[in-house]
Amino acid sequence: QVQLVESGGGLVQSGGSLRLSCAASGRTFYSFTMGWFRQAPGKEREFVTAIAWSSGFTSYADTVKGRFTISKDNDKKTVYLQMNNLKPEDTAVYFCAADHGLTRTTMTRSREYGNWGQGTQVTVSS
């Protein structure tokens, strides 16, 4: 079991930046994939980005490519989501997720992740 705690959400103007953090604890997770998903009111949870902890392979949704960057700190057991040039349509609750055994295809699917954080709200005003 892996425990995940997100932080760093808030209110920002369009064009601004935020950095989210996801601190992981619990069992050894160096074989895990860490993902970020988001869910806006009335919409389904959608994939944002993910990183394979051991290889560093990353995947991004087309809607955030070039604006968002996922990274990790092995010593702090923390994954970061740097969000630049934020848009009102980025407004959502952002969730961190983790699981092992994921492939480059399945890492984009929320149903493949068994460990989730509580979520952090990101609001982008126009």
mmCIF file of N, CA and C in Angstrom:
data_model
loop_
_atom_site.group_PDB
_atom_site.id
_atom_site.type_symbol
_atom_site.label_atom_id
_atom_site.label_comp_id
_atom_site.label_asym_id
_atom_site.label_seq_id
_atom_site.Cartn_x
_atom_site.Cartn_y
_atom_site.Cartn_z
ATOM 1 N N GLN A 1 0.847 -1.184 0.000
ATOM 2 C CA GLN A 1 0.000 0.000 0.000
ATOM 3 C C GLN A 1 0.893 1.247 0.000
ATOM 4 N N VAL A 2 0.477 2.220 -0.761
ATOM 5 C CA VAL A 2 1.197 3.481 -0.863
ATOM 6 C C VAL A 2 0.260 4.601 -0.433
ATOM 7 N N GLN A 3 0.749 5.477 0.403
ATOM 8 C CA GLN A 3 -0.030 6.648 0.809
ATOM 9 C C GLN A 3 0.455 7.855 0.012
ATOM 10 N N LEU A 4 -0.474 8.624 -0.499
ATOM 11 C CA LEU A 4 -0.165 9.776 -1.337
ATOM 12 C C LEU A 4 -0.834 11.020 -0.773
ATOM 13 N N VAL A 5 -0.071 12.103 -0.674
ATOM 14 C CA VAL A 5 -0.605 13.362 -0.170
ATOM 15 C C VAL A 5 -0.232 14.478 -1.140
ATOM 16 N N GLU A 6 -1.260 15.097 -1.740
ATOM 17 C CA GLU A 6 -1.033 16.203 -2.666
ATOM 18 C C GLU A 6 -1.031 17.528 -1.919
ATOM 19 N N SER A 7 -0.334 18.489 -2.507
ATOM 20 C CA SER A 7 -0.358 19.863 -1.999
ATOM 21 C C SER A 7 0.008 20.801 -3.140
ATOM 22 N N GLY A 8 -0.242 22.090 -2.914
ATOM 23 C CA GLY A 8 0.174 23.097 -3.876
ATOM 24 C C GLY A 8 -0.915 23.695 -4.729
ATOM 25 N N GLY A 9 -2.139 23.237 -4.554
ATOM 26 C CA GLY A 9 -3.217 23.824 -5.327
ATOM 27 C C GLY A 9 -3.533 25.235 -4.863
ATOM 28 N N GLY A 10 -4.406 25.899 -5.636
ATOM 29 C CA GLY A 10 -4.799 27.250 -5.263
ATOM 30 C C GLY A 10 -5.474 27.974 -6.390
ATOM 31 N N LEU A 11 -5.599 29.283 -6.230
ATOM 32 C CA LEU A 11 -6.225 30.149 -7.218
ATOM 33 C C LEU A 11 -5.142 30.947 -7.930
ATOM 34 N N VAL A 12 -5.207 30.955 -9.259
ATOM 35 C CA VAL A 12 -4.213 31.669 -10.052
ATOM 36 C C VAL A 12 -4.899 32.282 -11.258
ATOM 37 N N GLN A 13 -4.359 33.372 -11.745
ATOM 38 C CA GLN A 13 -4.917 34.004 -12.936
ATOM 39 C C GLN A 13 -4.467 33.273 -14.193
ATOM 40 N N SER A 14 -5.248 33.424 -15.227
ATOM 41 C CA SER A 14 -4.901 32.829 -16.520
ATOM 42 C C SER A 14 -3.507 33.285 -16.939
ATOM 43 N N GLY A 15 -2.705 32.323 -17.405
ATOM 44 C CA GLY A 15 -1.332 32.620 -17.771
ATOM 45 C C GLY A 15 -0.340 32.412 -16.646
ATOM 46 N N GLY A 16 -0.834 32.197 -15.457
ATOM 47 C CA GLY A 16 0.020 32.003 -14.305
ATOM 48 C C GLY A 16 0.529 30.575 -14.171
ATOM 49 N N SER A 17 1.233 30.322 -13.059
ATOM 50 C CA SER A 17 1.851 29.017 -12.828
ATOM 51 C C SER A 17 1.551 28.519 -11.426
ATOM 52 N N LEU A 18 1.549 27.197 -11.293
ATOM 53 C CA LEU A 18 1.447 26.544 -9.998
ATOM 54 C C LEU A 18 2.302 25.284 -10.045
ATOM 55 N N ARG A 19 2.773 24.853 -8.882
ATOM 56 C CA ARG A 19 3.467 23.580 -8.790
ATOM 57 C C ARG A 19 2.775 22.716 -7.750
ATOM 58 N N LEU A 20 2.323 21.566 -8.174
ATOM 59 C CA LEU A 20 1.714 20.599 -7.273
ATOM 60 C C LEU A 20 2.760 19.581 -6.830
ATOM 61 N N SER A 21 2.592 19.109 -5.614
ATOM 62 C CA SER A 21 3.471 18.073 -5.078
ATOM 63 C C SER A 21 2.657 16.873 -4.647
ATOM 64 N N CYS A 22 3.256 15.710 -4.764
ATOM 65 C CA CYS A 22 2.625 14.471 -4.308
ATOM 66 C C CYS A 22 3.685 13.696 -3.527
ATOM 67 N N ALA A 23 3.528 13.680 -2.219
ATOM 68 C CA ALA A 23 4.465 12.975 -1.355
ATOM 69 C C ALA A 23 3.987 11.546 -1.142
ATOM 70 N N ALA A 24 4.877 10.600 -1.386
ATOM 71 C CA ALA A 24 4.522 9.182 -1.277
ATOM 72 C C ALA A 24 5.190 8.548 -0.067
ATOM 73 N N SER A 25 4.496 7.632 0.555
ATOM 74 C CA SER A 25 5.053 6.881 1.679
ATOM 75 C C SER A 25 4.447 5.491 1.683
ATOM 76 N N GLY A 26 5.069 4.619 2.436
ATOM 77 C CA GLY A 26 4.550 3.264 2.512
ATOM 78 C C GLY A 26 5.518 2.271 1.900
ATOM 79 N N ARG A 27 4.990 1.288 1.257
ATOM 80 C CA ARG A 27 5.818 0.230 0.715
ATOM 81 C C ARG A 27 6.748 0.759 -0.377
ATOM 82 N N THR A 28 7.723 -0.017 -0.704
ATOM 83 C CA THR A 28 8.662 0.359 -1.749
ATOM 84 C C THR A 28 7.926 0.577 -3.060
ATOM 85 N N PHE A 29 8.160 1.706 -3.674
ATOM 86 C CA PHE A 29 7.388 2.048 -4.860
ATOM 87 C C PHE A 29 8.268 2.370 -6.046
ATOM 88 N N TYR A 30 9.517 1.967 -6.003
ATOM 89 C CA TYR A 30 10.405 2.329 -7.092
ATOM 90 C C TYR A 30 10.063 1.607 -8.383
ATOM 91 N N SER A 31 9.189 0.616 -8.316
ATOM 92 C CA SER A 31 8.706 -0.024 -9.538
ATOM 93 C C SER A 31 7.365 0.562 -9.967
ATOM 94 N N PHE A 32 6.922 1.582 -9.265
ATOM 95 C CA PHE A 32 5.617 2.148 -9.522
ATOM 96 C C PHE A 32 5.641 3.176 -10.657
ATOM 97 N N THR A 33 4.464 3.438 -11.186
ATOM 98 C CA THR A 33 4.201 4.576 -12.052
ATOM 99 C C THR A 33 3.382 5.572 -11.250
ATOM 100 N N MET A 34 3.752 6.825 -11.351
ATOM 101 C CA MET A 34 3.032 7.896 -10.661
ATOM 102 C C MET A 34 2.294 8.726 -11.708
ATOM 103 N N GLY A 35 1.023 8.946 -11.469
ATOM 104 C CA GLY A 35 0.229 9.692 -12.432
ATOM 105 C C GLY A 35 -0.481 10.878 -11.808
ATOM 106 N N TRP A 36 -0.791 11.856 -12.634
ATOM 107 C CA TRP A 36 -1.645 12.975 -12.252
ATOM 108 C C TRP A 36 -2.897 12.930 -13.121
ATOM 109 N N PHE A 37 -4.022 13.017 -12.479
ATOM 110 C CA PHE A 37 -5.313 13.082 -13.161
ATOM 111 C C PHE A 37 -6.058 14.306 -12.642
ATOM 112 N N ARG A 38 -7.074 14.724 -13.361
ATOM 113 C CA ARG A 38 -7.878 15.854 -12.897
ATOM 114 C C ARG A 38 -9.336 15.615 -13.211
ATOM 115 N N GLN A 39 -10.183 16.257 -12.411
ATOM 116 C CA GLN A 39 -11.613 16.124 -12.597
ATOM 117 C C GLN A 39 -12.286 17.459 -12.363
ATOM 118 N N ALA A 40 -12.927 17.961 -13.415
ATOM 119 C CA ALA A 40 -13.684 19.204 -13.327
ATOM 120 C C ALA A 40 -15.136 18.876 -12.984
ATOM 121 N N PRO A 41 -15.863 19.844 -12.425
ATOM 122 C CA PRO A 41 -17.256 19.596 -12.064
ATOM 123 C C PRO A 41 -18.082 19.110 -13.250
ATOM 124 N N GLY A 42 -18.793 18.024 -13.048
ATOM 125 C CA GLY A 42 -19.657 17.490 -14.087
ATOM 126 C C GLY A 42 -18.936 16.731 -15.184
ATOM 127 N N LYS A 43 -17.635 16.537 -15.026
ATOM 128 C CA LYS A 43 -16.861 15.834 -16.054
ATOM 129 C C LYS A 43 -16.195 14.606 -15.463
ATOM 130 N N GLU A 44 -15.791 13.703 -16.350
ATOM 131 C CA GLU A 44 -15.087 12.514 -15.920
ATOM 132 C C GLU A 44 -13.639 12.848 -15.565
ATOM 133 N N ARG A 45 -13.055 11.991 -14.737
ATOM 134 C CA ARG A 45 -11.644 12.157 -14.403
ATOM 135 C C ARG A 45 -10.815 11.904 -15.662
ATOM 136 N N GLU A 46 -9.841 12.768 -15.909
ATOM 137 C CA GLU A 46 -9.044 12.634 -17.112
ATOM 138 C C GLU A 46 -7.552 12.608 -16.802
ATOM 139 N N PHE A 47 -6.834 11.922 -17.660
ATOM 140 C CA PHE A 47 -5.389 11.802 -17.548
ATOM 141 C C PHE A 47 -4.715 13.131 -17.850
ATOM 142 N N VAL A 48 -3.697 13.457 -17.046
ATOM 143 C CA VAL A 48 -2.896 14.660 -17.277
ATOM 144 C C VAL A 48 -1.477 14.263 -17.689
ATOM 145 N N THR A 49 -0.817 13.510 -16.825
ATOM 146 C CA THR A 49 0.552 13.103 -17.083
ATOM 147 C C THR A 49 0.934 11.975 -16.143
ATOM 148 N N ALA A 50 2.008 11.263 -16.483
ATOM 149 C CA ALA A 50 2.489 10.178 -15.631
ATOM 150 C C ALA A 50 3.981 9.982 -15.851
ATOM 151 N N ILE A 51 4.621 9.393 -14.858
ATOM 152 C CA ILE A 51 6.046 9.117 -14.934
ATOM 153 C C ILE A 51 6.324 7.745 -14.326
ATOM 154 N N ALA A 52 7.146 6.965 -15.029
ATOM 155 C CA ALA A 52 7.583 5.673 -14.495
ATOM 156 C C ALA A 52 8.768 5.933 -13.572
ATOM 157 N N TRP A 53 8.626 5.533 -12.318
ATOM 158 C CA TRP A 53 9.620 5.930 -11.334
ATOM 159 C C TRP A 53 11.020 5.446 -11.667
ATOM 160 N N SER A 54 11.159 4.204 -12.100
ATOM 161 C CA SER A 54 12.501 3.650 -12.306
ATOM 162 C C SER A 54 13.148 4.144 -13.603
ATOM 163 N N SER A 55 12.382 4.208 -14.690
ATOM 164 C CA SER A 55 12.963 4.584 -15.980
ATOM 165 C C SER A 55 12.909 6.079 -16.246
ATOM 166 N N GLY A 56 11.966 6.753 -15.591
ATOM 167 C CA GLY A 56 11.781 8.172 -15.849
ATOM 168 C C GLY A 56 10.946 8.470 -17.083
ATOM 169 N N PHE A 57 10.415 7.432 -17.733
ATOM 170 C CA PHE A 57 9.579 7.648 -18.911
ATOM 171 C C PHE A 57 8.365 8.478 -18.521
ATOM 172 N N THR A 58 8.027 9.441 -19.368
ATOM 173 C CA THR A 58 6.870 10.302 -19.097
ATOM 174 C C THR A 58 5.873 10.278 -20.246
ATOM 175 N N SER A 59 4.629 10.554 -19.891
ATOM 176 C CA SER A 59 3.560 10.653 -20.878
ATOM 177 C C SER A 59 2.700 11.858 -20.507
ATOM 178 N N TYR A 60 2.207 12.572 -21.522
ATOM 179 C CA TYR A 60 1.397 13.752 -21.293
ATOM 180 C C TYR A 60 0.141 13.719 -22.151
ATOM 181 N N ALA A 61 -0.938 14.256 -21.606
ATOM 182 C CA ALA A 61 -2.126 14.481 -22.411
ATOM 183 C C ALA A 61 -1.831 15.607 -23.397
ATOM 184 N N ASP A 62 -2.447 15.539 -24.564
ATOM 185 C CA ASP A 62 -2.205 16.562 -25.588
ATOM 186 C C ASP A 62 -2.569 17.955 -25.089
ATOM 187 N N THR A 63 -3.561 18.039 -24.231
ATOM 188 C CA THR A 63 -4.042 19.334 -23.756
ATOM 189 C C THR A 63 -3.043 20.063 -22.862
ATOM 190 N N VAL A 64 -2.051 19.348 -22.340
ATOM 191 C CA VAL A 64 -1.106 19.983 -21.428
ATOM 192 C C VAL A 64 0.333 19.955 -21.939
ATOM 193 N N LYS A 65 0.568 19.297 -23.063
ATOM 194 C CA LYS A 65 1.926 19.209 -23.606
ATOM 195 C C LYS A 65 2.496 20.596 -23.854
ATOM 196 N N GLY A 66 3.725 20.789 -23.425
ATOM 197 C CA GLY A 66 4.381 22.073 -23.616
ATOM 198 C C GLY A 66 4.089 23.071 -22.513
ATOM 199 N N ARG A 67 3.116 22.781 -21.662
ATOM 200 C CA ARG A 67 2.771 23.676 -20.558
ATOM 201 C C ARG A 67 3.033 23.048 -19.196
ATOM 202 N N PHE A 68 2.793 21.746 -19.075
ATOM 203 C CA PHE A 68 2.964 21.044 -17.815
ATOM 204 C C PHE A 68 4.199 20.157 -17.886
ATOM 205 N N THR A 69 4.857 19.991 -16.732
ATOM 206 C CA THR A 69 6.025 19.115 -16.639
ATOM 207 C C THR A 69 5.943 18.288 -15.366
ATOM 208 N N ILE A 70 6.099 16.988 -15.512
ATOM 209 C CA ILE A 70 6.130 16.101 -14.358
ATOM 210 C C ILE A 70 7.584 15.772 -14.053
ATOM 211 N N SER A 71 7.900 15.714 -12.757
ATOM 212 C CA SER A 71 9.258 15.367 -12.340
ATOM 213 C C SER A 71 9.191 14.658 -11.001
ATOM 214 N N LYS A 72 10.330 14.107 -10.580
ATOM 215 C CA LYS A 72 10.348 13.366 -9.319
ATOM 216 C C LYS A 72 11.638 13.640 -8.569
ATOM 217 N N ASP A 73 11.540 13.497 -7.263
ATOM 218 C CA ASP A 73 12.705 13.616 -6.383
ATOM 219 C C ASP A 73 12.802 12.302 -5.614
ATOM 220 N N ASN A 74 13.817 11.506 -5.942
ATOM 221 C CA ASN A 74 13.929 10.187 -5.319
ATOM 222 C C ASN A 74 14.135 10.282 -3.812
ATOM 223 N N ASP A 75 14.962 11.221 -3.392
ATOM 224 C CA ASP A 75 15.271 11.332 -1.962
ATOM 225 C C ASP A 75 14.042 11.730 -1.155
ATOM 226 N N LYS A 76 13.234 12.624 -1.718
ATOM 227 C CA LYS A 76 12.044 13.097 -1.010
ATOM 228 C C LYS A 76 10.826 12.230 -1.286
ATOM 229 N N LYS A 77 10.965 11.253 -2.190
ATOM 230 C CA LYS A 77 9.836 10.393 -2.563
ATOM 231 C C LYS A 77 8.632 11.250 -2.954
ATOM 232 N N THR A 78 8.896 12.221 -3.768
ATOM 233 C CA THR A 78 7.865 13.189 -4.147
ATOM 234 C C THR A 78 7.847 13.369 -5.657
ATOM 235 N N VAL A 79 6.646 13.467 -6.199
ATOM 236 C CA VAL A 79 6.447 13.768 -7.606
ATOM 237 C C VAL A 79 5.874 15.168 -7.708
ATOM 238 N N TYR A 80 6.322 15.912 -8.703
ATOM 239 C CA TYR A 80 5.883 17.287 -8.883
ATOM 240 C C TYR A 80 5.164 17.438 -10.221
ATOM 241 N N LEU A 81 4.243 18.377 -10.247
ATOM 242 C CA LEU A 81 3.585 18.769 -11.488
ATOM 243 C C LEU A 81 3.721 20.283 -11.612
ATOM 244 N N GLN A 82 4.627 20.708 -12.472
ATOM 245 C CA GLN A 82 4.801 22.134 -12.743
ATOM 246 C C GLN A 82 3.838 22.520 -13.849
ATOM 247 N N MET A 83 2.969 23.466 -13.555
ATOM 248 C CA MET A 83 1.947 23.892 -14.507
ATOM 249 C C MET A 83 2.175 25.349 -14.872
ATOM 250 N N ASN A 84 2.480 25.594 -16.131
ATOM 251 C CA ASN A 84 2.724 26.941 -16.623
ATOM 252 C C ASN A 84 1.655 27.327 -17.643
ATOM 253 N N ASN A 85 1.535 28.636 -17.869
ATOM 254 C CA ASN A 85 0.558 29.147 -18.836
ATOM 255 C C ASN A 85 -0.819 28.519 -18.586
ATOM 256 N N LEU A 86 -1.249 28.577 -17.363
ATOM 257 C CA LEU A 86 -2.521 27.961 -17.003
ATOM 258 C C LEU A 86 -3.697 28.663 -17.672
ATOM 259 N N LYS A 87 -4.712 27.877 -17.989
ATOM 260 C CA LYS A 87 -5.903 28.361 -18.652
ATOM 261 C C LYS A 87 -7.131 28.062 -17.793
ATOM 262 N N PRO A 88 -8.206 28.802 -17.964
ATOM 263 C CA PRO A 88 -9.417 28.529 -17.180
ATOM 264 C C PRO A 88 -9.880 27.079 -17.311
ATOM 265 N N GLU A 89 -9.675 26.483 -18.460
ATOM 266 C CA GLU A 89 -10.095 25.090 -18.658
ATOM 267 C C GLU A 89 -9.229 24.089 -17.895
ATOM 268 N N ASP A 90 -8.156 24.551 -17.269
ATOM 269 C CA ASP A 90 -7.352 23.684 -16.404
ATOM 270 C C ASP A 90 -7.943 23.578 -14.999
ATOM 271 N N THR A 91 -8.968 24.362 -14.727
ATOM 272 C CA THR A 91 -9.608 24.333 -13.417
ATOM 273 C C THR A 91 -10.193 22.957 -13.137
ATOM 274 N N ALA A 92 -9.784 22.373 -12.015
ATOM 275 C CA ALA A 92 -10.223 21.020 -11.659
ATOM 276 C C ALA A 92 -9.623 20.640 -10.313
ATOM 277 N N VAL A 93 -10.087 19.527 -9.779
ATOM 278 C CA VAL A 93 -9.390 18.894 -8.661
ATOM 279 C C VAL A 93 -8.343 17.966 -9.268
ATOM 280 N N TYR A 94 -7.122 18.120 -8.826
ATOM 281 C CA TYR A 94 -6.012 17.325 -9.344
ATOM 282 C C TYR A 94 -5.673 16.216 -8.342
ATOM 283 N N PHE A 95 -5.568 15.004 -8.860
ATOM 284 C CA PHE A 95 -5.301 13.834 -8.054
ATOM 285 C C PHE A 95 -3.977 13.193 -8.446
ATOM 286 N N CYS A 96 -3.250 12.754 -7.452
ATOM 287 C CA CYS A 96 -2.048 11.958 -7.656
ATOM 288 C C CYS A 96 -2.427 10.492 -7.507
ATOM 289 N N ALA A 97 -1.829 9.641 -8.328
ATOM 290 C CA ALA A 97 -2.138 8.216 -8.277
ATOM 291 C C ALA A 97 -0.863 7.408 -8.475
ATOM 292 N N ALA A 98 -0.883 6.172 -7.995
ATOM 293 C CA ALA A 98 0.298 5.318 -8.110
ATOM 294 C C ALA A 98 -0.106 3.861 -8.229
ATOM 295 N N ASP A 99 0.674 3.111 -8.982
ATOM 296 C CA ASP A 99 0.514 1.664 -9.019
ATOM 297 C C ASP A 99 1.699 1.067 -9.761
ATOM 298 N N HIS A 100 1.828 -0.231 -9.706
ATOM 299 C CA HIS A 100 2.937 -0.899 -10.381
ATOM 300 C C HIS A 100 2.411 -1.751 -11.526
ATOM 301 N N GLY A 101 3.331 -2.176 -12.365
ATOM 302 C CA GLY A 101 2.956 -3.061 -13.466
ATOM 303 C C GLY A 101 2.294 -2.367 -14.630
ATOM 304 N N LEU A 102 2.384 -1.041 -14.673
ATOM 305 C CA LEU A 102 1.740 -0.304 -15.754
ATOM 306 C C LEU A 102 2.659 -0.193 -16.969
ATOM 307 N N THR A 103 2.043 -0.147 -18.138
ATOM 308 C CA THR A 103 2.792 0.001 -19.380
ATOM 309 C C THR A 103 2.637 1.422 -19.909
ATOM 310 N N ARG A 104 3.295 1.677 -21.016
ATOM 311 C CA ARG A 104 3.190 3.010 -21.618
ATOM 312 C C ARG A 104 1.768 3.283 -22.097
ATOM 313 N N THR A 105 1.010 2.248 -22.321
ATOM 314 C CA THR A 105 -0.390 2.423 -22.711
ATOM 315 C C THR A 105 -1.292 2.553 -21.497
ATOM 316 N N THR A 106 -1.139 1.649 -20.539
ATOM 317 C CA THR A 106 -2.062 1.621 -19.408
ATOM 318 C C THR A 106 -1.807 2.739 -18.410
ATOM 319 N N MET A 107 -0.656 3.390 -18.457
ATOM 320 C CA MET A 107 -0.366 4.438 -17.492
ATOM 321 C C MET A 107 -1.263 5.654 -17.685
ATOM 322 N N THR A 108 -1.970 5.726 -18.787
ATOM 323 C CA THR A 108 -2.873 6.845 -19.032
ATOM 324 C C THR A 108 -4.309 6.569 -18.577
ATOM 325 N N ARG A 109 -4.556 5.394 -18.046
ATOM 326 C CA ARG A 109 -5.911 4.985 -17.687
ATOM 327 C C ARG A 109 -6.107 5.028 -16.175
ATOM 328 N N SER A 110 -7.070 5.805 -15.704
ATOM 329 C CA SER A 110 -7.272 5.960 -14.266
ATOM 330 C C SER A 110 -7.635 4.634 -13.590
ATOM 331 N N ARG A 111 -8.334 3.765 -14.288
ATOM 332 C CA ARG A 111 -8.779 2.513 -13.671
ATOM 333 C C ARG A 111 -7.623 1.566 -13.366
ATOM 334 N N GLU A 112 -6.460 1.840 -13.930
ATOM 335 C CA GLU A 112 -5.294 0.988 -13.689
ATOM 336 C C GLU A 112 -4.575 1.318 -12.378
ATOM 337 N N TYR A 113 -4.944 2.428 -11.755
ATOM 338 C CA TYR A 113 -4.264 2.882 -10.549
ATOM 339 C C TYR A 113 -5.072 2.501 -9.311
ATOM 340 N N GLY A 114 -4.415 1.894 -8.342
ATOM 341 C CA GLY A 114 -5.106 1.463 -7.134
ATOM 342 C C GLY A 114 -4.860 2.337 -5.919
ATOM 343 N N ASN A 115 -3.963 3.290 -6.042
ATOM 344 C CA ASN A 115 -3.621 4.159 -4.912
ATOM 345 C C ASN A 115 -3.828 5.612 -5.330
ATOM 346 N N TRP A 116 -4.605 6.348 -4.546
ATOM 347 C CA TRP A 116 -4.966 7.720 -4.892
ATOM 348 C C TRP A 116 -4.781 8.648 -3.698
ATOM 349 N N GLY A 117 -4.415 9.886 -4.000
ATOM 350 C CA GLY A 117 -4.405 10.917 -2.993
ATOM 351 C C GLY A 117 -5.783 11.528 -2.837
ATOM 352 N N GLN A 118 -5.878 12.513 -1.934
ATOM 353 C CA GLN A 118 -7.180 13.110 -1.635
ATOM 354 C C GLN A 118 -7.573 14.192 -2.630
ATOM 355 N N GLY A 119 -6.633 14.658 -3.412
ATOM 356 C CA GLY A 119 -6.921 15.686 -4.405
ATOM 357 C C GLY A 119 -6.629 17.077 -3.892
ATOM 358 N N THR A 120 -6.289 17.965 -4.806
ATOM 359 C CA THR A 120 -6.062 19.369 -4.480
ATOM 360 C C THR A 120 -6.704 20.232 -5.557
ATOM 361 N N GLN A 121 -7.388 21.287 -5.132
ATOM 362 C CA GLN A 121 -8.141 22.134 -6.069
ATOM 363 C C GLN A 121 -7.220 23.129 -6.755
ATOM 364 N N VAL A 122 -7.368 23.217 -8.064
ATOM 365 C CA VAL A 122 -6.692 24.239 -8.867
ATOM 366 C C VAL A 122 -7.768 25.044 -9.568
ATOM 367 N N THR A 123 -7.759 26.345 -9.359
ATOM 368 C CA THR A 123 -8.731 27.230 -9.984
ATOM 369 C C THR A 123 -7.998 28.308 -10.755
ATOM 370 N N VAL A 124 -8.311 28.423 -12.040
ATOM 371 C CA VAL A 124 -7.680 29.416 -12.902
ATOM 372 C C VAL A 124 -8.739 30.422 -13.330
ATOM 373 N N SER A 125 -8.535 31.663 -12.959
ATOM 374 C CA SER A 125 -9.506 32.709 -13.291
ATOM 375 C C SER A 125 -9.120 33.376 -14.608
ATOM 376 N N SER A 126 -10.136 33.814 -15.325
ATOM 377 C CA SER A 126 -9.877 34.434 -16.635
ATOM 378 C C SER A 126 -9.660 35.922 -16.506
#
